[in-house]
Short mmCIF file of C-alpha atoms in Angstrom, two decimals:
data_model
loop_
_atom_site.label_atom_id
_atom_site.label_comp_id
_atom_site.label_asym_id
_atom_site.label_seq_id
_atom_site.Cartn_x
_atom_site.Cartn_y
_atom_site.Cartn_z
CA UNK M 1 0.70 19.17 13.05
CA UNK M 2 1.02 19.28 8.98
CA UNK M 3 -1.77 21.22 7.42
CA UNK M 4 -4.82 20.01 7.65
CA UNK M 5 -6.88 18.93 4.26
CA UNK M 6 -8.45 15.23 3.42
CA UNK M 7 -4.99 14.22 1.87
CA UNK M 8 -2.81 15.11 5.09
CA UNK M 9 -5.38 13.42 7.11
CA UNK M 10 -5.45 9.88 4.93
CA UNK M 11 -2.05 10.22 4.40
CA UNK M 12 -1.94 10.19 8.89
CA UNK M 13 -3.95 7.60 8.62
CA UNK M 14 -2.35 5.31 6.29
CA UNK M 15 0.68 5.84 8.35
CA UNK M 16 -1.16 4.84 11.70
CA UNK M 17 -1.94 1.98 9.77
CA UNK M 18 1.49 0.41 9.65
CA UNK M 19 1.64 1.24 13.51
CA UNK M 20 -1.30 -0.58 14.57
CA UNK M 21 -0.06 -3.88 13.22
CA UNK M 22 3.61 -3.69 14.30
CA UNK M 23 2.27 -2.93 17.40
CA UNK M 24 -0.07 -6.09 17.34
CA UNK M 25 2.61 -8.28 15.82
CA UNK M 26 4.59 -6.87 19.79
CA UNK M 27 1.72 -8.07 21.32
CA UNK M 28 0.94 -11.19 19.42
CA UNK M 29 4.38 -12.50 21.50
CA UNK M 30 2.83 -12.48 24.96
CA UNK M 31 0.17 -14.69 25.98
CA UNK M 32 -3.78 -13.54 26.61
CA UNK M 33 -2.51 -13.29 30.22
CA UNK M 34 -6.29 -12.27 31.45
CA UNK M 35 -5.33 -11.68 35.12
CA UNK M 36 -3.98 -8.32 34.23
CA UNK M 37 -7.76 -7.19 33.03
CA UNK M 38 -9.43 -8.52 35.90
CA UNK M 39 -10.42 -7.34 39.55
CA UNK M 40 -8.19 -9.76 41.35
CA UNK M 41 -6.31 -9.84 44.66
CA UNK M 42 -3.16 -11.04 42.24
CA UNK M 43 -2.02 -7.72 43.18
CA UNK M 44 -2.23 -6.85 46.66
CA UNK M 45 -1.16 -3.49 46.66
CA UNK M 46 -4.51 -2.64 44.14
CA UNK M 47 -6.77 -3.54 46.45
CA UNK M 48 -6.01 0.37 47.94
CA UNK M 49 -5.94 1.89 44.58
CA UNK M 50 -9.08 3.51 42.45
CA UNK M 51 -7.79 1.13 39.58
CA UNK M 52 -8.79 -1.96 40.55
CA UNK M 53 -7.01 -4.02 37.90
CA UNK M 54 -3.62 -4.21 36.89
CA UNK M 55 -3.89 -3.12 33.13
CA UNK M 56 -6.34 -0.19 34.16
CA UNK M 57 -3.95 0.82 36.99
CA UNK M 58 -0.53 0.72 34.37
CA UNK M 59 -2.86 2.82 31.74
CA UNK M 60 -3.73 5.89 34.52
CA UNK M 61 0.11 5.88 35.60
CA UNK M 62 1.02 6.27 32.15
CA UNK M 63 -1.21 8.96 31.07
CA UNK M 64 -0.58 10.35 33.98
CA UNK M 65 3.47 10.97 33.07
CA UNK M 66 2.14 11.50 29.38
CA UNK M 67 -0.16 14.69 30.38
CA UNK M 68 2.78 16.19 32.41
CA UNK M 69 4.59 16.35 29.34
CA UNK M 70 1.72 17.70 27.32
CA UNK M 71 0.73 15.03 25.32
CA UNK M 72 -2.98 15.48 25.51
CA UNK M 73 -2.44 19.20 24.94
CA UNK M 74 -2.08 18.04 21.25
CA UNK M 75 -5.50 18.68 19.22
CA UNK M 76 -5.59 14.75 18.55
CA UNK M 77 -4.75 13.18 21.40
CA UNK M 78 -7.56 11.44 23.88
CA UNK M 79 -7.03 10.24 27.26
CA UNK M 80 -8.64 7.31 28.56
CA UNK M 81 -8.53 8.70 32.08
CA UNK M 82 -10.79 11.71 32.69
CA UNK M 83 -9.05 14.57 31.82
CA UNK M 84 -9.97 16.21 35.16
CA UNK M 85 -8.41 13.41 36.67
CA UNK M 86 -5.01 14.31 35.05
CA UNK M 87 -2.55 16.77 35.89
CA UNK M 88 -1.74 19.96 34.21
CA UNK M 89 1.53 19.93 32.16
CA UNK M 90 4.87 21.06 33.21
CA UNK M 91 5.56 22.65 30.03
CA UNK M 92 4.21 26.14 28.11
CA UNK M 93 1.43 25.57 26.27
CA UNK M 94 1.10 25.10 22.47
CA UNK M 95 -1.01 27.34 20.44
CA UNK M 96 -2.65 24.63 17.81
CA UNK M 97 -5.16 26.24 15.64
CA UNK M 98 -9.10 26.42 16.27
CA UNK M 99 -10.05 24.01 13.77
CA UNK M 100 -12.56 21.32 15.38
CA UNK M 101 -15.76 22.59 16.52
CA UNK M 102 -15.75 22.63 20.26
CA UNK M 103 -16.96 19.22 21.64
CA UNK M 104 -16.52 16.51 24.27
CA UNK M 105 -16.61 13.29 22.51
CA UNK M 106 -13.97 10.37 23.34
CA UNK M 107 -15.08 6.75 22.98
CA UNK M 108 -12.31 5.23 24.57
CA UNK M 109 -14.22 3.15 26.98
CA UNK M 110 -16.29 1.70 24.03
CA UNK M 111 -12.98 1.33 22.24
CA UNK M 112 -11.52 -0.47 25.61
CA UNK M 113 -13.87 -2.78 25.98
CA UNK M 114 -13.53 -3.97 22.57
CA UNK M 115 -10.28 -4.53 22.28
CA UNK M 116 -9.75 -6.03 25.68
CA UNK M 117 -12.84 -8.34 25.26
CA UNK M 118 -13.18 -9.31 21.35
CA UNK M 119 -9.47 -8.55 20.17
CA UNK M 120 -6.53 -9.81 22.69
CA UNK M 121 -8.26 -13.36 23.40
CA UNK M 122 -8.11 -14.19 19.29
CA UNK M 123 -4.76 -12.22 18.74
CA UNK M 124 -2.79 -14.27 21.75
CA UNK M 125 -4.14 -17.48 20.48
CA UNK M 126 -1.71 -20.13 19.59
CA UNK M 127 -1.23 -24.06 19.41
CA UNK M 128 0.30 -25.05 22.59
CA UNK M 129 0.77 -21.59 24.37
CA UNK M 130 -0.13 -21.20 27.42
CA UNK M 131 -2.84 -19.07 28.68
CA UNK M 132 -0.26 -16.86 31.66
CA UNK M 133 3.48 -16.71 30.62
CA UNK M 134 3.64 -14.29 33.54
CA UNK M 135 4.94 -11.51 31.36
CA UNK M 136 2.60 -9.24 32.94
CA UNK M 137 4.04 -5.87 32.18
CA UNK M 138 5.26 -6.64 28.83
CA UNK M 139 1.69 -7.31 27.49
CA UNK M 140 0.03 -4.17 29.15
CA UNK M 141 2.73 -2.31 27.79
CA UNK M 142 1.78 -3.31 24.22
CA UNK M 143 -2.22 -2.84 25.09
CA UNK M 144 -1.68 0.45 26.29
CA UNK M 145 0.44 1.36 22.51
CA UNK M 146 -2.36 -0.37 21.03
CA UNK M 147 -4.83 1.58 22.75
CA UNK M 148 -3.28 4.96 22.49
CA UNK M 149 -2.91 4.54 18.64
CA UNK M 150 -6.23 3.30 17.48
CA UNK M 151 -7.82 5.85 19.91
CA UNK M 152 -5.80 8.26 17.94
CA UNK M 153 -7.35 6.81 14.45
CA UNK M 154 -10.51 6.67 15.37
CA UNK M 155 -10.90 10.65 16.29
CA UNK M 156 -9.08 11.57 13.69
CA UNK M 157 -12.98 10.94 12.33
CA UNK M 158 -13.87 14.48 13.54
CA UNK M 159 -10.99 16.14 11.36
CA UNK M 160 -12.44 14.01 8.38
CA UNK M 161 -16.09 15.10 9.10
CA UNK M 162 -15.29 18.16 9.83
CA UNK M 163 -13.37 18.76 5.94
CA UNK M 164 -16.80 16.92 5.06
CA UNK M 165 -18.65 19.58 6.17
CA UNK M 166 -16.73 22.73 5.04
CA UNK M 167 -16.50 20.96 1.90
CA UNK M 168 -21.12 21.41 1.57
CA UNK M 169 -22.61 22.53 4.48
CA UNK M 170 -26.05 22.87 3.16
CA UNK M 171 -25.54 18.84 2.20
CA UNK M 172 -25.19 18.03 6.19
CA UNK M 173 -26.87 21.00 7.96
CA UNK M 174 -30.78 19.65 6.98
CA UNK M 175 -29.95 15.78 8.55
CA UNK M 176 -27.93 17.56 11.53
CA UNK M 177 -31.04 19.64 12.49
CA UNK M 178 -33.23 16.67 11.42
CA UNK M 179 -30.84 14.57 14.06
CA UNK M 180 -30.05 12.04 11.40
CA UNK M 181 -27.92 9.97 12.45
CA UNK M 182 -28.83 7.04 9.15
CA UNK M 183 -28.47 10.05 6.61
CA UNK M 184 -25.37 11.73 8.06
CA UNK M 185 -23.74 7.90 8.31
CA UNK M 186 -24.38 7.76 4.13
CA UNK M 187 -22.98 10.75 3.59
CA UNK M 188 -19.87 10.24 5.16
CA UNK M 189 -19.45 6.73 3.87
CA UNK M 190 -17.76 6.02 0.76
CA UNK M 191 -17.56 1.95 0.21
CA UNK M 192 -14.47 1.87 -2.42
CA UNK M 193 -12.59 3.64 0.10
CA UNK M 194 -13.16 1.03 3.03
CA UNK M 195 -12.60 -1.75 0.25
CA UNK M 196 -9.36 -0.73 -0.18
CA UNK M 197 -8.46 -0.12 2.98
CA UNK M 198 -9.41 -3.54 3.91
CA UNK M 199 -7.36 -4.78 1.22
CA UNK M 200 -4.36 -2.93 1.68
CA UNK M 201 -4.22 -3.50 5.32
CA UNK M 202 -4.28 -8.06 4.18
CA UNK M 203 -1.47 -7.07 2.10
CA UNK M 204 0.49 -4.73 5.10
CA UNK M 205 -0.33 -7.66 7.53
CA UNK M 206 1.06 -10.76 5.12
CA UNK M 207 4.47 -8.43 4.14
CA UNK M 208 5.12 -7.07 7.61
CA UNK M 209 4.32 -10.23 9.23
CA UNK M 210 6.94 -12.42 7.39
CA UNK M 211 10.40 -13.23 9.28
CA UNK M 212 13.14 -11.65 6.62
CA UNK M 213 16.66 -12.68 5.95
CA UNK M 214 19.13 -12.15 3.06
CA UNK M 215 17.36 -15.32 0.86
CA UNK M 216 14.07 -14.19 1.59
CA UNK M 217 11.37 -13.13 -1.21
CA UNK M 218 8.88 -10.39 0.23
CA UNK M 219 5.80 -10.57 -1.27
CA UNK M 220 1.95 -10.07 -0.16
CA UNK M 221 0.91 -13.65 -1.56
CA UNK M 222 3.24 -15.28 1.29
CA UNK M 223 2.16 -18.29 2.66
CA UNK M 224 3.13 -19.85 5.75
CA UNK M 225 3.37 -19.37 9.18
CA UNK M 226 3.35 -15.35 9.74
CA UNK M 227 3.49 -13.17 13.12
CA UNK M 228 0.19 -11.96 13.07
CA UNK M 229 -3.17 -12.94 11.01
CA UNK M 230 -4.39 -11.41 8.59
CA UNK M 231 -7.44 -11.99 8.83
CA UNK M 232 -7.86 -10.64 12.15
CA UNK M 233 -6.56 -6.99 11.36
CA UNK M 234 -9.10 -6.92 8.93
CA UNK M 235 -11.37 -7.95 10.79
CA UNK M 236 -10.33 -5.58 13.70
CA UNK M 237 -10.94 -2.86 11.35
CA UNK M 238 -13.98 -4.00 10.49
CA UNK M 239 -15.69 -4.53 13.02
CA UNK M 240 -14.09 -1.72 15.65
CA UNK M 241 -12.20 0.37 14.50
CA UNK M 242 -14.40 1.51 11.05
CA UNK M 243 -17.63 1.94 12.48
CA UNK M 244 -15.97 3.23 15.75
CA UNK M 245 -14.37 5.92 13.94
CA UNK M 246 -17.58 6.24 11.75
CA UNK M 247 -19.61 7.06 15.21
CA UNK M 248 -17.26 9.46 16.60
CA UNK M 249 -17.77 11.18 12.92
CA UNK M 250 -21.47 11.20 13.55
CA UNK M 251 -21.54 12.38 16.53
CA UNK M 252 -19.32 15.44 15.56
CA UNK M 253 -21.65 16.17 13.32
CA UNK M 254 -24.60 16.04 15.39
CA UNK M 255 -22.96 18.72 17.62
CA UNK M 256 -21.47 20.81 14.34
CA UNK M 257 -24.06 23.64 15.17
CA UNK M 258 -23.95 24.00 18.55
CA UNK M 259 -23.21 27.56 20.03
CA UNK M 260 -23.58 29.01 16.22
CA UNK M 261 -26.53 31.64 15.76
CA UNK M 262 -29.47 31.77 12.77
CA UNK M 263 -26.75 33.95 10.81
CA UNK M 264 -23.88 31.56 11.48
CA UNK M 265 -25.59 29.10 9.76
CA UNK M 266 -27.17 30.96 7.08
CA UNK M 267 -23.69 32.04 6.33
CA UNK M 268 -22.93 28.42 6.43
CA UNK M 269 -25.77 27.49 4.01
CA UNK M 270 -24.46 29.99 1.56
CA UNK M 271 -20.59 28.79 1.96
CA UNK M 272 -19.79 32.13 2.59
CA UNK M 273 -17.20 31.20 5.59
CA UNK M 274 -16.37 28.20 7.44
CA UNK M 275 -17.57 29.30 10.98
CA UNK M 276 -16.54 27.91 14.27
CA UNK M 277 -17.85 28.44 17.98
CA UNK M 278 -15.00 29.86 19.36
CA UNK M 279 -16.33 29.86 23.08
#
């Protein structure tokens, strides 16, 4: 990983951003195909499997191969499987620096549910397409990019809180004793921020969403018949993927002073160190 400060981490997540709705615009091509998220005797050889549906079954296998190779080694990567479920890597380990406080949060299911539920219905939707196309593995493919990427964006909310927090302790330590949840929320909020991330993201959507040739003019006031709508990235961010990433800051923050003695803190309180539970 780069160094980590607030403008490495925006500037990770303004490139995520361009990910997420390429990665949409893939998936926008395959119909809602629901069968794949269902319990279903569609596919027979399930019925003898832990993963009882075909999407769920495609994400383990692939996480799976992805934790051999040491994917979730990485400080910002989150499994949706258990990780006691997965399999230890076949490669050396990294050495990535101490810099979260030790914790155990991972929202993915949350995240899952939403997606699966509230975002591929709308985002498959189209005049005259049919509900199956049969391209089973094509669309789970995209869901599980989709997945793995916004999971990654939304965690990247305990980096940001925790650059919050070095930046004034004593401004978070009195709500995270207090277990404020309301107070810690304001603090971490800044609205002209999320304003322009929600405009940005129209203007990403509209340009990246227009089919280019040679005589084509690129510009974010298109009109006409794009790839993918606008208005439901923004909305996706919205509504998930902001206040997800929002809760998993939160909660980081509730569990900032675990493990850390009276003189931790007090050291904290008097920004004389940024300390860390190393257990």
């Amino acid at each position: 990983m780069e160094s980590i400060d607030l403008t490495s981490v925006r500037r990770i997540l303004t490139r995520l951003e361009d990910t997420v709705i390429f990665l949409l615009i893939e998936r926008a091509q395959f119909s809602h195909n629901p069968v794949i998220y269902a319990n279903t005797s569609a596919f027979e050889e399930l019925e003898k499997d832990e993963e009882s549906t075909f999407m769920n079954w495609m994400l383990r296998q692939t996480e799976i191969t992805h934790a051999r190779l040491r994917r979730y080694e990485s400080i910002d990567e989150y499994p949706f499987t258990p990780r006691n479920q997965l399999p230890v890597t076949i490669l050396p380990p990294l050495n990535y620096p101490n810099f979260l406080h030790p914790n155990q949060i991972n929202i993915n299911d949350e995240l899952k549910r939403s997606y699966i539920n509230k975002i591929v219905p709308v985002l498959t939707k189209g005049e005259g397409r049919p509900l199956d196309d049969l391209h089973y593995v094509s669309s789970a493919t995209r869901d599980i990019d989709i997945l793995q990427t916004v999971s990654r964006r939304i965690h990247y909310g305990k980096f940001v809180a925790e650059l919050k927090f070095r930046e004034n302790p004593s401004k978070f330590i009195r709500y995270i004793r207090d277990k404020n949840s309301e107070e810690l929320s304001k603090l971490i909020t800044i609205q002209k921020v999320e304003e322009a991330l929600i405009k940005r993201l129209e203007k990403k959507t509209i340009i990246y969403g227009q089919d280019i040739n040679e005589s084509s003019q690129c510009n974010a006031s298109q009109s006409g018949e794009l790839k993918l709508n606008a208005p439901l990235v923004t909305s996706m961010y919205k509504e998930f993927i902001i206040p997800l990433t929002k809760k998993v800051e939160v909660e980081y923050l509730l569990n900032r002073l675990e493990g850390l003695s009276e003189s931790d803190i007090n050291d904290l309180l008097e920004n004389r160190k940024n300390v860390v539970d190393k257990k």
